[in-house]
């Protein structure tokens, strides 16, 4: 099957060999997984080391992903999307992450954190204005939540916004914002303090509100990108907002609902990020299996050593368990069922699986696993952030504990 074909052009009668772990999904999901797998292997993987070395997001590859329809997977057809479910996004992200986490997170963040807030909470006018170009992959959107004192504790937000003559006037900074400085980034949805609210106990708390900020707005600046340990190809910047003025109608959702709305988006995002983790763990497994079969040590394949074979078996077990949790979370999301606990379970287990499998793959590859030209080395660097981004391991444990009835664990 040609990887140049779009999703709409994929023959319904085509039944390709499904990638591992997708055999029990629908035929539509299997065809999508095979399409993205082939694209990842034939287009992304051969260029991955070059772009990683250059620390540059390959816009040509991003454009091809747009042509394939990947950036519109869960977006309705009326907004030029593919009209598919959230599981489809997870399937695509997993296949990309096998070979390049930076490319996978560009898709995951562009949809899960960039477009989904507008799809979920936007007005009809906002959806019609912004979603079509995002769905076609012609533009990217970013999620502006994190600040120096407001990461896991989003209540510590210092960015402020006030209404003045029919405009929101925004001042503040953001950090670690993915997809915020690419040539096609068109908007960032930011959280800002727009006032104070009285709690039932009489205490005042910040009123957080979500506002859409086009990147060409005067006063909006994407500062130079970070020198990161991993995800070298992923576009990540701190942001500076100085007297940024946008129309009042750029309010996203209800005023004062920014915190709860973004928590809901983070729950969705964690499911897609879990898919990225599963893909990374699967990629490390594949590399370990391949190397153990072809590497000859003491006149026999490396994999003939029981310790190596058992290590790889354990890697497979991690992938299977993480994927099962991710699929469960995605199914609950698509079914409209509560999925916050399942999203955190999937993110917790899959991120730990990715880190452990990257470690084991590098050990099996030996000295070759220490060379950046080999994907296992890049997975080793890249996977570390998976236990931090979109809610650290500790945050996931706190959320799971809360669902089990231990609410004080969040502050203890």
PDB file of N, CA, C and O in Angstrom, residues 343-368:
ATOM      1  N   UNK A 343      -7.134   6.828  32.297  1.00  0.00           N
ATOM      2  CA  UNK A 343      -6.109   7.604  31.594  1.00  0.00           C
ATOM      3  C   UNK A 343      -4.834   7.683  32.421  1.00  0.00           C
ATOM      4  O   UNK A 343      -3.717   7.541  31.898  1.00  0.00           O
ATOM      5  N   UNK A 344      -4.992   7.903  33.718  1.00  0.00           N
ATOM      6  CA  UNK A 344      -3.811   7.982  34.584  1.00  0.00           C
ATOM      7  C   UNK A 344      -3.135   6.622  34.733  1.00  0.00           C
ATOM      8  O   UNK A 344      -1.897   6.528  34.765  1.00  0.00           O
ATOM      9  N   UNK A 345      -3.928   5.559  34.832  1.00  0.00           N
ATOM     10  CA  UNK A 345      -3.340   4.218  34.889  1.00  0.00           C
ATOM     11  C   UNK A 345      -2.528   3.922  33.627  1.00  0.00           C
ATOM     12  O   UNK A 345      -1.404   3.416  33.685  1.00  0.00           O
ATOM     13  N   UNK A 346      -3.115   4.258  32.484  1.00  0.00           N
ATOM     14  CA  UNK A 346      -2.431   4.001  31.217  1.00  0.00           C
ATOM     15  C   UNK A 346      -1.157   4.818  31.103  1.00  0.00           C
ATOM     16  O   UNK A 346      -0.108   4.310  30.682  1.00  0.00           O
ATOM     17  N   UNK A 347      -1.235   6.097  31.484  1.00  0.00           N
ATOM     18  CA  UNK A 347      -0.063   6.957  31.384  1.00  0.00           C
ATOM     19  C   UNK A 347       1.032   6.503  32.350  1.00  0.00           C
ATOM     20  O   UNK A 347       2.219   6.476  31.993  1.00  0.00           O
ATOM     21  N   UNK A 348       0.664   6.140  33.556  1.00  0.00           N
ATOM     22  CA  UNK A 348       1.627   5.684  34.559  1.00  0.00           C
ATOM     23  C   UNK A 348       2.357   4.429  34.088  1.00  0.00           C
ATOM     24  O   UNK A 348       3.593   4.379  34.038  1.00  0.00           O
ATOM     25  N   UNK A 349       1.602   3.406  33.741  1.00  0.00           N
ATOM     26  CA  UNK A 349       2.194   2.111  33.396  1.00  0.00           C
ATOM     27  C   UNK A 349       2.967   2.182  32.085  1.00  0.00           C
ATOM     28  O   UNK A 349       4.065   1.621  31.954  1.00  0.00           O
ATOM     29  N   UNK A 350       2.411   2.877  31.100  1.00  0.00           N
ATOM     30  CA  UNK A 350       3.065   2.916  29.786  1.00  0.00           C
ATOM     31  C   UNK A 350       4.341   3.744  29.810  1.00  0.00           C
ATOM     32  O   UNK A 350       5.321   3.407  29.131  1.00  0.00           O
ATOM     33  N   UNK A 351       4.365   4.833  30.577  1.00  0.00           N
ATOM     34  CA  UNK A 351       5.587   5.636  30.645  1.00  0.00           C
ATOM     35  C   UNK A 351       6.702   4.858  31.331  1.00  0.00           C
ATOM     36  O   UNK A 351       7.870   4.897  30.902  1.00  0.00           O
ATOM     37  N   UNK A 352       6.361   4.123  32.383  1.00  0.00           N
ATOM     38  CA  UNK A 352       7.363   3.296  33.053  1.00  0.00           C
ATOM     39  C   UNK A 352       7.835   2.162  32.138  1.00  0.00           C
ATOM     40  O   UNK A 352       9.022   1.795  32.144  1.00  0.00           O
ATOM     41  N   UNK A 353       6.921   1.631  31.327  1.00  0.00           N
ATOM     42  CA  UNK A 353       7.301   0.576  30.378  1.00  0.00           C
ATOM     43  C   UNK A 353       8.267   1.113  29.332  1.00  0.00           C
ATOM     44  O   UNK A 353       9.243   0.434  28.958  1.00  0.00           O
ATOM     45  N   UNK A 354       8.011   2.323  28.846  1.00  0.00           N
ATOM     46  CA  UNK A 354       8.888   2.916  27.835  1.00  0.00           C
ATOM     47  C   UNK A 354      10.286   3.139  28.382  1.00  0.00           C
ATOM     48  O   UNK A 354      11.287   2.845  27.711  1.00  0.00           O
ATOM     49  N   UNK A 355      10.368   3.668  29.599  1.00  0.00           N
ATOM     50  CA  UNK A 355      11.679   3.916  30.205  1.00  0.00           C
ATOM     51  C   UNK A 355      12.423   2.603  30.432  1.00  0.00           C
ATOM     52  O   UNK A 355      13.619   2.480  30.117  1.00  0.00           O
ATOM     53  N   UNK A 356      11.736   1.598  30.976  1.00  0.00           N
ATOM     54  CA  UNK A 356      12.383   0.315  31.261  1.00  0.00           C
ATOM     55  C   UNK A 356      12.815  -0.397  29.980  1.00  0.00           C
ATOM     56  O   UNK A 356      13.914  -0.970  29.909  1.00  0.00           O
ATOM     57  N   UNK A 357      11.957  -0.352  28.948  1.00  0.00           N
ATOM     58  CA  UNK A 357      12.315  -1.020  27.694  1.00  0.00           C
ATOM     59  C   UNK A 357      13.466  -0.320  26.986  1.00  0.00           C
ATOM     60  O   UNK A 357      14.293  -0.968  26.339  1.00  0.00           O
ATOM     61  N   UNK A 358      13.526   1.000  27.096  1.00  0.00           N
ATOM     62  CA  UNK A 358      14.645   1.732  26.494  1.00  0.00           C
ATOM     63  C   UNK A 358      15.957   1.354  27.181  1.00  0.00           C
ATOM     64  O   UNK A 358      16.987   1.148  26.522  1.00  0.00           O
ATOM     65  N   UNK A 359      15.904   1.239  28.489  1.00  0.00           N
ATOM     66  CA  UNK A 359      17.097   0.819  29.247  1.00  0.00           C
ATOM     67  C   UNK A 359      17.548  -0.574  28.828  1.00  0.00           C
ATOM     68  O   UNK A 359      18.733  -0.806  28.537  1.00  0.00           O
ATOM     69  N   UNK A 360      16.605  -1.503  28.767  1.00  0.00           N
ATOM     70  CA  UNK A 360      16.957  -2.882  28.422  1.00  0.00           C
ATOM     71  C   UNK A 360      17.433  -2.995  26.980  1.00  0.00           C
ATOM     72  O   UNK A 360      18.359  -3.765  26.677  1.00  0.00           O
ATOM     73  N   UNK A 361      16.795  -2.268  26.063  1.00  0.00           N
ATOM     74  CA  UNK A 361      17.215  -2.322  24.664  1.00  0.00           C
ATOM     75  C   UNK A 361      18.642  -1.814  24.499  1.00  0.00           C
ATOM     76  O   UNK A 361      19.451  -2.405  23.768  1.00  0.00           O
ATOM     77  N   UNK A 362      18.961  -0.719  25.190  1.00  0.00           N
ATOM     78  CA  UNK A 362      20.323  -0.193  25.122  1.00  0.00           C
ATOM     79  C   UNK A 362      21.326  -1.191  25.689  1.00  0.00           C
ATOM     80  O   UNK A 362      22.439  -1.347  25.156  1.00  0.00           O
ATOM     81  N   UNK A 363      20.971  -1.875  26.753  1.00  0.00           N
ATOM     82  CA  UNK A 363      21.874  -2.865  27.351  1.00  0.00           C
ATOM     83  C   UNK A 363      22.107  -4.029  26.394  1.00  0.00           C
ATOM     84  O   UNK A 363      23.234  -4.516  26.238  1.00  0.00           O
ATOM     85  N   UNK A 364      21.045  -4.471  25.738  1.00  0.00           N
ATOM     86  CA  UNK A 364      21.171  -5.577  24.793  1.00  0.00           C
ATOM     87  C   UNK A 364      22.017  -5.170  23.591  1.00  0.00           C
ATOM     88  O   UNK A 364      22.820  -5.951  23.084  1.00  0.00           O
ATOM     89  N   UNK A 365      21.867  -3.923  23.149  1.00  0.00           N
ATOM     90  CA  UNK A 365      22.646  -3.432  22.012  1.00  0.00           C
ATOM     91  C   UNK A 365      24.104  -3.162  22.396  1.00  0.00           C
ATOM     92  O   UNK A 365      24.945  -2.951  21.528  1.00  0.00           O
ATOM     93  N   UNK A 366      24.410  -3.129  23.680  1.00  0.00           N
ATOM     94  CA  UNK A 366      25.789  -2.930  24.108  1.00  0.00           C
ATOM     95  C   UNK A 366      26.328  -1.572  23.682  1.00  0.00           C
ATOM     96  O   UNK A 366      25.636  -0.554  23.743  1.00  0.00           O
ATOM     97  N   UNK A 367      27.573  -1.559  23.209  1.00  0.00           N
ATOM     98  CA  UNK A 367      28.192  -0.300  22.790  1.00  0.00           C
ATOM     99  C   UNK A 367      27.438   0.386  21.674  1.00  0.00           C
ATOM    100  O   UNK A 367      27.379   1.626  21.621  1.00  0.00           O
ATOM    101  N   UNK A 368      26.818  -0.382  20.784  1.00  0.00           N
ATOM    102  CA  UNK A 368      26.045   0.205  19.694  1.00  0.00           C
ATOM    103  C   UNK A 368      24.821   0.959  20.209  1.00  0.00           C
ATOM    104  O   UNK A 368      24.342   1.885  19.566  1.00  0.00           O
TER     105      UNK A 368
END
